[in-house]
PDB file of C-alpha atoms in Angstrom:
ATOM      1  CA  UNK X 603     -12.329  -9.558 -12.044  1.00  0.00           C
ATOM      2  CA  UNK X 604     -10.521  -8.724  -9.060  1.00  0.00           C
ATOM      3  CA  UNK X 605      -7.072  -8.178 -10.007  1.00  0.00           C
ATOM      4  CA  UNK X 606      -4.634  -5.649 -11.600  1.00  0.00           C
ATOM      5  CA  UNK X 607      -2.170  -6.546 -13.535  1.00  0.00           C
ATOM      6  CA  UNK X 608       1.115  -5.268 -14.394  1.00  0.00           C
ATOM      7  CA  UNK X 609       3.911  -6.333 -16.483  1.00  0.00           C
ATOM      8  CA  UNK X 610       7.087  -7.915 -13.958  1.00  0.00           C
ATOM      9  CA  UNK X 611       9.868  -5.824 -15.548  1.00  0.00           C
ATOM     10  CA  UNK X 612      10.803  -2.819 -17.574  1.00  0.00           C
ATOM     11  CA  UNK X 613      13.587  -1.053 -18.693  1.00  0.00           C
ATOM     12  CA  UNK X 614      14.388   2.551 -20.017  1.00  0.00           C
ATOM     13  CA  UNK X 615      17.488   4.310 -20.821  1.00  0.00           C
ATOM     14  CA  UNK X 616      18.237   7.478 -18.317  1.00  0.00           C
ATOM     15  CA  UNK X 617      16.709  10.825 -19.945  1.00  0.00           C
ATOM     16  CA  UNK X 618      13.960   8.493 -21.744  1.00  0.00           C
ATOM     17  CA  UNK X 619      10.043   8.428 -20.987  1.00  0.00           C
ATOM     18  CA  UNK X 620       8.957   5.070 -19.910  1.00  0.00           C
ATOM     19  CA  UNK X 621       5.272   4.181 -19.229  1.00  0.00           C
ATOM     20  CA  UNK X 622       4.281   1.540 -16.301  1.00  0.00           C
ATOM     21  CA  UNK X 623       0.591  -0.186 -17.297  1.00  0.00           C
ATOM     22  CA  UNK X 624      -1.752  -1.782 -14.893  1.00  0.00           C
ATOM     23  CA  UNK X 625      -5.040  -3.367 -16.054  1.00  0.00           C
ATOM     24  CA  UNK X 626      -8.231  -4.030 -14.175  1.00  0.00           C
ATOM     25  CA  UNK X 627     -11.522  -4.028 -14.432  1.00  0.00           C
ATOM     26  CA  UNK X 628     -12.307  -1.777 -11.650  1.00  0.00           C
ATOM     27  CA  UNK X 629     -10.028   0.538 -13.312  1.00  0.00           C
ATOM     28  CA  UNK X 630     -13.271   1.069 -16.347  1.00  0.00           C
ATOM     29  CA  UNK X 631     -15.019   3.204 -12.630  1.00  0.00           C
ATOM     30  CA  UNK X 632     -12.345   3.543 -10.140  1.00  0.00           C
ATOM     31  CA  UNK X 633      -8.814   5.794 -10.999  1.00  0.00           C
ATOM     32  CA  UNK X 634      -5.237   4.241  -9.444  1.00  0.00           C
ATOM     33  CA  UNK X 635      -3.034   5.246  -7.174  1.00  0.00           C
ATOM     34  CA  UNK X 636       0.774   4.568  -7.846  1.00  0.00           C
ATOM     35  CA  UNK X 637       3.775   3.960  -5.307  1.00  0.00           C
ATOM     36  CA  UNK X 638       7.246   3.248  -6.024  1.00  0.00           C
ATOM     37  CA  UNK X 639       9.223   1.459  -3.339  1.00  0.00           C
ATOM     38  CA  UNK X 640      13.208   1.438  -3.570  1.00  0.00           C
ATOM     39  CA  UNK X 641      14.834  -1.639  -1.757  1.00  0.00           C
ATOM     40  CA  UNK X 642      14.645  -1.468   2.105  1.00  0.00           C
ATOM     41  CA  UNK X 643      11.743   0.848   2.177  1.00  0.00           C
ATOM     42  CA  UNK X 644       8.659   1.407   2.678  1.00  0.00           C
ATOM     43  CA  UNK X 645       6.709   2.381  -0.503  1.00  0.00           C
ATOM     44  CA  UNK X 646       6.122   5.723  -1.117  1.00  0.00           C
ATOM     45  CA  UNK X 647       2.975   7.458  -3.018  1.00  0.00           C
ATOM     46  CA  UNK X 648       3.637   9.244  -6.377  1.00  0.00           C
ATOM     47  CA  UNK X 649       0.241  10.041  -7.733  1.00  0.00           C
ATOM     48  CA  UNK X 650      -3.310   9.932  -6.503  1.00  0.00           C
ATOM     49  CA  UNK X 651      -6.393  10.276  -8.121  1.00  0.00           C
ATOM     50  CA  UNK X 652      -7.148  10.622 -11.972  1.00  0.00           C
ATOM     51  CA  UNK X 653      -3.335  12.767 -12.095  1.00  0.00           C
ATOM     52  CA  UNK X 654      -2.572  13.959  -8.789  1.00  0.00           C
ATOM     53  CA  UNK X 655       0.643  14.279  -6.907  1.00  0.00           C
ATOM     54  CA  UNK X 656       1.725  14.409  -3.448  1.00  0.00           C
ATOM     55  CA  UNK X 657       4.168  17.213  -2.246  1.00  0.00           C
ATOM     56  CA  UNK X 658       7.580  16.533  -2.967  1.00  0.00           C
ATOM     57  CA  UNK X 659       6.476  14.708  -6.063  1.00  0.00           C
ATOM     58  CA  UNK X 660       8.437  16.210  -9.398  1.00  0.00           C
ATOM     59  CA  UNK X 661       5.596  17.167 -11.471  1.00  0.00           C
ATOM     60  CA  UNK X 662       7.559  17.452 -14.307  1.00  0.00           C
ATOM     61  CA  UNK X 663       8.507  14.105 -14.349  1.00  0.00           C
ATOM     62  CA  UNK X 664       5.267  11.867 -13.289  1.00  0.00           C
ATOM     63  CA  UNK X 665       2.022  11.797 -14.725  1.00  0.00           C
ATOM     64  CA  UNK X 666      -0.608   9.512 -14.864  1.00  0.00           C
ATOM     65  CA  UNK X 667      -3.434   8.321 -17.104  1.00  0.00           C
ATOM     66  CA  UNK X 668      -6.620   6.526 -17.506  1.00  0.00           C
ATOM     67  CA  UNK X 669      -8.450   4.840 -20.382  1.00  0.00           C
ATOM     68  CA  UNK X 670     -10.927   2.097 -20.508  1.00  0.00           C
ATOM     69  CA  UNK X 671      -9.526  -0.879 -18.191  1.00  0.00           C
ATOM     70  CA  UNK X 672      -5.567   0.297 -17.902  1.00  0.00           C
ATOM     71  CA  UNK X 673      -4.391   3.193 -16.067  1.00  0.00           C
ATOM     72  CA  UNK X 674      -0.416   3.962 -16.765  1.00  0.00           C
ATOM     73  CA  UNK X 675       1.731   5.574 -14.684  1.00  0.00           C
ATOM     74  CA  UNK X 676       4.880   7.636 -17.483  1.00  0.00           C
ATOM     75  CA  UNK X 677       8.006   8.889 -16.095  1.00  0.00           C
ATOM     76  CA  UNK X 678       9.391  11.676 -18.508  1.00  0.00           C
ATOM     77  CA  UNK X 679      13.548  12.449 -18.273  1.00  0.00           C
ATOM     78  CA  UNK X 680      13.735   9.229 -16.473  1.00  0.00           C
ATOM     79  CA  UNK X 681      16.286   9.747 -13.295  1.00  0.00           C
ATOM     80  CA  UNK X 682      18.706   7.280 -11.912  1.00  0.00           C
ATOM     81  CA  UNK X 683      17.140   7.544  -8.597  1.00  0.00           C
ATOM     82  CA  UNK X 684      13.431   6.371 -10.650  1.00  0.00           C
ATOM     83  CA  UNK X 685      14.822   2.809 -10.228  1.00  0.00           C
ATOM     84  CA  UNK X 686      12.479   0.992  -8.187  1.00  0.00           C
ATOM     85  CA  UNK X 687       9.137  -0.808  -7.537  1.00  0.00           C
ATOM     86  CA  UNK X 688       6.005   0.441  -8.666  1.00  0.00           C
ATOM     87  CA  UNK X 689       2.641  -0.949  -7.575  1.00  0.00           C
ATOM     88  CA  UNK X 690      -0.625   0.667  -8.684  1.00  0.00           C
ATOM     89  CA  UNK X 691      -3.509  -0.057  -6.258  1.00  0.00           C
ATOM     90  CA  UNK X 692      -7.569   0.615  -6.865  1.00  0.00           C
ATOM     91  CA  UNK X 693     -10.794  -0.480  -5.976  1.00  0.00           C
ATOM     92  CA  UNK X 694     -12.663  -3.688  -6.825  1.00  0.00           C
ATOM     93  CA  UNK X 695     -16.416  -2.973  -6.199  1.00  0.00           C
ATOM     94  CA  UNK X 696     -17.084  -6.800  -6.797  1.00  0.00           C
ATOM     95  CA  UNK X 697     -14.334  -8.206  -3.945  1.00  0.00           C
ATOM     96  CA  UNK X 698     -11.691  -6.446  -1.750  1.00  0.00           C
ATOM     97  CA  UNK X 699     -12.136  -3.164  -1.911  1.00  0.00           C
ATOM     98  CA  UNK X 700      -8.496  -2.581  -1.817  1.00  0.00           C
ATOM     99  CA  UNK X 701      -6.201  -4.498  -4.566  1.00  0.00           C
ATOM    100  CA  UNK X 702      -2.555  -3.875  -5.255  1.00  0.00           C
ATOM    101  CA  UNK X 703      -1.087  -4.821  -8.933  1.00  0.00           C
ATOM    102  CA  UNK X 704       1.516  -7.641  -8.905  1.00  0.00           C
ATOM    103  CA  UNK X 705       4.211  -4.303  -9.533  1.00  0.00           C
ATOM    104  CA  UNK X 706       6.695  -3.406 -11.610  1.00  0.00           C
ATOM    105  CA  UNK X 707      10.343  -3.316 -11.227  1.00  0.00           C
ATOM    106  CA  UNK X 708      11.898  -0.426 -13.376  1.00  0.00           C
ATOM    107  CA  UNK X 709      15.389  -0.638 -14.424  1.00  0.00           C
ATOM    108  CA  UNK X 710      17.174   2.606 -15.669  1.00  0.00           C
ATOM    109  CA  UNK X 711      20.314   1.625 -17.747  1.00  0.00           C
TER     110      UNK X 711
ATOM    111  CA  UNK K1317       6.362  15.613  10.282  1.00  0.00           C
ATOM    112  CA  UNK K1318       4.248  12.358   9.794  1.00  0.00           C
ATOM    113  CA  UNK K1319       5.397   9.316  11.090  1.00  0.00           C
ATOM    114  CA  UNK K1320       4.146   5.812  12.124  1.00  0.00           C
ATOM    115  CA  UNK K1321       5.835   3.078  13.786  1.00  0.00           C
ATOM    116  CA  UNK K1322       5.238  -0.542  13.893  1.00  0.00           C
ATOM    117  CA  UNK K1323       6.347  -2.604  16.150  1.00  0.00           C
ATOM    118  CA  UNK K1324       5.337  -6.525  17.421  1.00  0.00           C
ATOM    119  CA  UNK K1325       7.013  -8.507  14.740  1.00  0.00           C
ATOM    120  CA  UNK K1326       8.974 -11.702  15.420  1.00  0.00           C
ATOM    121  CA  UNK K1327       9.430 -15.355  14.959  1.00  0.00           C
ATOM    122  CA  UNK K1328       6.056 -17.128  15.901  1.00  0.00           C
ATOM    123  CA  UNK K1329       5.337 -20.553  15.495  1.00  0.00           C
ATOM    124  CA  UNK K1330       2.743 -22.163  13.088  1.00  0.00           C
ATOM    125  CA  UNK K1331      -0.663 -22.156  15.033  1.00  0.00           C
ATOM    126  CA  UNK K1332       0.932 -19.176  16.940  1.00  0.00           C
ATOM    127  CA  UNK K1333      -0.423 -16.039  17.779  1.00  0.00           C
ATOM    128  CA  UNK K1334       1.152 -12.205  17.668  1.00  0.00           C
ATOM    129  CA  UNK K1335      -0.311  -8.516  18.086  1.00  0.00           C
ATOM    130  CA  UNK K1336       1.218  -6.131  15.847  1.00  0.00           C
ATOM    131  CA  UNK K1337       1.228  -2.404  16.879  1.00  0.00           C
ATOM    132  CA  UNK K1338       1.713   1.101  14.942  1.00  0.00           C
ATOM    133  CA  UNK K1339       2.260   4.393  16.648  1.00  0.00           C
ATOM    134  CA  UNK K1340       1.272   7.408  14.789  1.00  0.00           C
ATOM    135  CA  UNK K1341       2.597  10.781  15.198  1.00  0.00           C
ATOM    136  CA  UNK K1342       2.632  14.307  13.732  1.00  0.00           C
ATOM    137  CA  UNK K1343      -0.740  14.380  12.172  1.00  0.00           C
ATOM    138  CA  UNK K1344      -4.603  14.025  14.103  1.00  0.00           C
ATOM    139  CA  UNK K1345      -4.796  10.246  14.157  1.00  0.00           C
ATOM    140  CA  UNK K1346      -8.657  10.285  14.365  1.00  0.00           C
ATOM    141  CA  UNK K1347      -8.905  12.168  11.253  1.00  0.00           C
ATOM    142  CA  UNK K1348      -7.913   9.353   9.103  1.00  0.00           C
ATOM    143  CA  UNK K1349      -8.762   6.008   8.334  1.00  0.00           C
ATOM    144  CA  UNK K1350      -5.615   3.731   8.994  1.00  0.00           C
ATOM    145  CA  UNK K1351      -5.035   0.083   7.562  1.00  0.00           C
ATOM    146  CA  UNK K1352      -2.264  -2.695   7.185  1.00  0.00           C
ATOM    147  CA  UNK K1353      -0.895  -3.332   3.979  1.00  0.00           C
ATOM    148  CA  UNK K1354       1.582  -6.682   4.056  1.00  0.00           C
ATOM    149  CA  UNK K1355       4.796  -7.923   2.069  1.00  0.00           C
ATOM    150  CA  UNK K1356       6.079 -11.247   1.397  1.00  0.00           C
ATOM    151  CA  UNK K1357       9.939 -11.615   1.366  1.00  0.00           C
ATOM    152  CA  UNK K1358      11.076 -10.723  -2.119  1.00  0.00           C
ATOM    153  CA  UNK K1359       6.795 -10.157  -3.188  1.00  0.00           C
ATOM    154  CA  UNK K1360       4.234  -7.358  -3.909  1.00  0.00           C
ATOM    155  CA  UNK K1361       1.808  -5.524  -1.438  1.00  0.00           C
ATOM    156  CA  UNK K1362      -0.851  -7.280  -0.255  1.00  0.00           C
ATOM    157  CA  UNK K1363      -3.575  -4.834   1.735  1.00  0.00           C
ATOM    158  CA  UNK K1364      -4.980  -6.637   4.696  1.00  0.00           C
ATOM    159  CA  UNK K1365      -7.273  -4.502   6.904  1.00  0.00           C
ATOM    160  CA  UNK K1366      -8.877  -0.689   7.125  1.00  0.00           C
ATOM    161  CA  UNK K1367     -10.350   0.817   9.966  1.00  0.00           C
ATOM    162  CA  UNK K1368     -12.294   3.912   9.513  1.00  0.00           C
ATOM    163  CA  UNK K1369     -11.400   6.935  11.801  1.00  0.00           C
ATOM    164  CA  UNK K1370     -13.745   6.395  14.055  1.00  0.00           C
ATOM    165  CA  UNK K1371     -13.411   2.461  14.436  1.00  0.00           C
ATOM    166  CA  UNK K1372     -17.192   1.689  13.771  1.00  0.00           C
ATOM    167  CA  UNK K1373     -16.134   0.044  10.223  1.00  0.00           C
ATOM    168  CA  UNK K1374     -14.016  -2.479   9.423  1.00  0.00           C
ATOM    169  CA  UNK K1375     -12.660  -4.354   6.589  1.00  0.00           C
ATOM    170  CA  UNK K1376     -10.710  -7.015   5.962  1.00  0.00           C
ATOM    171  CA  UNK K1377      -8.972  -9.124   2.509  1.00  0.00           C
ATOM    172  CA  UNK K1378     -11.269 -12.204   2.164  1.00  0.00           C
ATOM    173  CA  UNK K1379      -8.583 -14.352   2.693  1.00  0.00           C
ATOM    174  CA  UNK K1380      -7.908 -13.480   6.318  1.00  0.00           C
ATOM    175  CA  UNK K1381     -11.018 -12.220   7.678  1.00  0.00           C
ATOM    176  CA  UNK K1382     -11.346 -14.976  10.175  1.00  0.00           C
ATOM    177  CA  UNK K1383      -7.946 -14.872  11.735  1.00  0.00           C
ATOM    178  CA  UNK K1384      -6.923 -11.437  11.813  1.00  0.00           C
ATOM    179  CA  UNK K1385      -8.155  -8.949  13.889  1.00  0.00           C
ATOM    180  CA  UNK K1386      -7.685  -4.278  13.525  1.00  0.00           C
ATOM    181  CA  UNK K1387      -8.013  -1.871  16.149  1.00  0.00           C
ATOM    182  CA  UNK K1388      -7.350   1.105  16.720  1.00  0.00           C
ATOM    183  CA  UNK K1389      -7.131   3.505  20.028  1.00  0.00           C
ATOM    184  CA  UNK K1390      -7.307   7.047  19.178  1.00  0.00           C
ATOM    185  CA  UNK K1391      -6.234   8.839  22.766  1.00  0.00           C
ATOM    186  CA  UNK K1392      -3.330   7.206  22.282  1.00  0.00           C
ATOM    187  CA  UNK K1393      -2.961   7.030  18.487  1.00  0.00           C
ATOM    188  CA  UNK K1394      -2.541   3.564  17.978  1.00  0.00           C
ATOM    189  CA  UNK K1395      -3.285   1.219  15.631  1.00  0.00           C
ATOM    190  CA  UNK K1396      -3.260  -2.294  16.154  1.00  0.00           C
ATOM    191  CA  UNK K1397      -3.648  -5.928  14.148  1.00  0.00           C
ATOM    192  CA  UNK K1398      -4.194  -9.581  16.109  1.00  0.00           C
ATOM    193  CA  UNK K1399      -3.083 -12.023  14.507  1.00  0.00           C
ATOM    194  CA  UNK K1400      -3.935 -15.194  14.900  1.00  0.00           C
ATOM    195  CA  UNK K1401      -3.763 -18.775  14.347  1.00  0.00           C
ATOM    196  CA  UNK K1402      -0.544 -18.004  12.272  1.00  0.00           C
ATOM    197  CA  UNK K1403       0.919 -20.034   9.108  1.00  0.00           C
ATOM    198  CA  UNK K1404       4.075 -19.517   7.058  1.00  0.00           C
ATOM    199  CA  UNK K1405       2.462 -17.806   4.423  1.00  0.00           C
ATOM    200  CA  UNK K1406       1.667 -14.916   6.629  1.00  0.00           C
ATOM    201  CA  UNK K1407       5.368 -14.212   6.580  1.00  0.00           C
ATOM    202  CA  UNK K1408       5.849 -10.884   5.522  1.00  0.00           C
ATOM    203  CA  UNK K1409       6.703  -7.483   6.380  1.00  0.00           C
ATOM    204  CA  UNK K1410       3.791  -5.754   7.745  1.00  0.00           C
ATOM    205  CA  UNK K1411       3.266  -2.278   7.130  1.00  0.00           C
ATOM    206  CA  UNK K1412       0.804   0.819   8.684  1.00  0.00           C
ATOM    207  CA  UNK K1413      -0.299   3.161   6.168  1.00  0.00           C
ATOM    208  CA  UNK K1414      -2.226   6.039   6.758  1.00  0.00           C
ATOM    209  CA  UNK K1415      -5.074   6.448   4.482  1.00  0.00           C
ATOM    210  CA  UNK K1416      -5.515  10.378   2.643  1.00  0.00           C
ATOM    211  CA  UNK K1417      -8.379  12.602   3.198  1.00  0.00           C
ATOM    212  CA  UNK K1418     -10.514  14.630   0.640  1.00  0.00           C
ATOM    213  CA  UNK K1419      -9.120  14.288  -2.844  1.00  0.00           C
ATOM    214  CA  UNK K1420      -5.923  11.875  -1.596  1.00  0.00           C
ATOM    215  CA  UNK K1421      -8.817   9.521  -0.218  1.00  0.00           C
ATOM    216  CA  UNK K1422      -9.125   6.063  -1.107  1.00  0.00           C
ATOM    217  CA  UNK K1423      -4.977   6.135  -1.328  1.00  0.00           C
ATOM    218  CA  UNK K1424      -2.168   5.625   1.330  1.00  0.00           C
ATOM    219  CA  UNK K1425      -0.206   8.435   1.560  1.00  0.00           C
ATOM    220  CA  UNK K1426       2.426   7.609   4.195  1.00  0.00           C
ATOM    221  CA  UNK K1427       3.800   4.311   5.391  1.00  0.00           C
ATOM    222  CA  UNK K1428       5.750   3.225   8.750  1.00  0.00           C
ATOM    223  CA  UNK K1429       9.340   0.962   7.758  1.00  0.00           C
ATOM    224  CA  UNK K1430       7.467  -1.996   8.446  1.00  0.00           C
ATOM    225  CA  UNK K1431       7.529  -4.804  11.121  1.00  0.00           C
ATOM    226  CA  UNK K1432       8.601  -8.068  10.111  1.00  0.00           C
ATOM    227  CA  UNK K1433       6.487 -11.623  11.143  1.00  0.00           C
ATOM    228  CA  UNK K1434       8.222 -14.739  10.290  1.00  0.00           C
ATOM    229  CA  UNK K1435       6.138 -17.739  10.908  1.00  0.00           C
ATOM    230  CA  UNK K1436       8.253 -20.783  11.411  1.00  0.00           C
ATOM    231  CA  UNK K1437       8.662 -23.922  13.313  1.00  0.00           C
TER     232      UNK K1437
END
């Protein structure tokens, strides 16, 4: 297959832990990399590799995991300022070798 | 500070070509590989091209090999994408993203704003 998929929408209450999925088979040999993009802006990375996060990323706050055919991207304490976009992106070693999920639009209520 | 600026975008006709443009600063352009990642109005990312530092290798979606075109010009540190024989669904935003090195490879660790192509009669 040559797709990720993520679910359109979900929701968590500020303070809460909320876990974004994305399935794919690539994702049973390569790991996912996860933005979040706010409206207006460009997207921005928050983890790379198997757990990995860029400078400036909270690491008490995002994490990221891996089993069989779904990685997951959680948000612990979810912030008000977590609201946003989030699009995983791996490999597909049978097509494109770049692929974007469909992402996710997190609402904190 | 890392930055990269597109530029380019505009209203084209269908059939209608348009070069696209990025200008990358604060970091050794020809260390990294550099691609364009694209947006419909209102959709999710869509990756488009990557060019490896040194130009030699080049990849494209499937879906737009033939009419799209990535370059890059690393005295200058430039990026570039032709575009070519142009159709509304190539609307979009189009955004340069610079590509990580050693453990951050294989992800995008900083995007330009984005230049937008509308593609309408």
């Amino acid at each position: 297959s040559s797709e990720l998929t993520q679910d359109p929408a979900v929701s968590v209450t500020l303070g809460q832990t909320v876990r974004i999925a994305c399935q794919g088979a690539g994702l049973r040999t390569y790991s996912a990399n996860w933005y979040q993009q706010k409206p207006g802006q460009g997207p921005i990375l928050v983890i790379f590799g198997e757990n990995n996060r860029p400078s400036g990323i909270p690491p008490d706050r995002f994490s990221a995991s891996r089993s069989g055919d779904t990685a997951s991207l959680t948000i612990t304490g979810t912030q008000a300022e977590d609201e946003a976009d989030y699009y995983c992106q791996s490999r597909d070693s049978s097509g494109n070798p770049v692929l974007f999920g469909g992402g996710t639009k997190l609402t904190v209520l | 500070e890392v930055h990269l600026v597109e530029s380019g975008g505009g209203l084209v006709k269908p059939g209608g070509s348009l070069r696209l443009s990025c200008a990358a600063s604060g970091f050794v352009f020809g260390n990294h590989h550099m691609n364009w990642v694209r947006q419909a109005p209102g959709k999710g990312l869509e990756w488009v091209a990557s060019i490896t530092r040194d130009g030699r290798h080049i990849l494209y979606a499937d879906s737009l090999k033939d009419r799209f075109s990535i370059s890059r010009d690393n005295p200058t540190n430039s990026l570039y994408l032709e575009m070519s024989s142009l159709r509304a669904e190539d609307t979009a935003l189009y955004y340069c993203a610079r590509e990580g090195v050693g453990a951050n490879g294989g992800s995008f660790d900083h995007w330009g704003q984005g230049t937008l192509v509308t593609v309408s009669p």
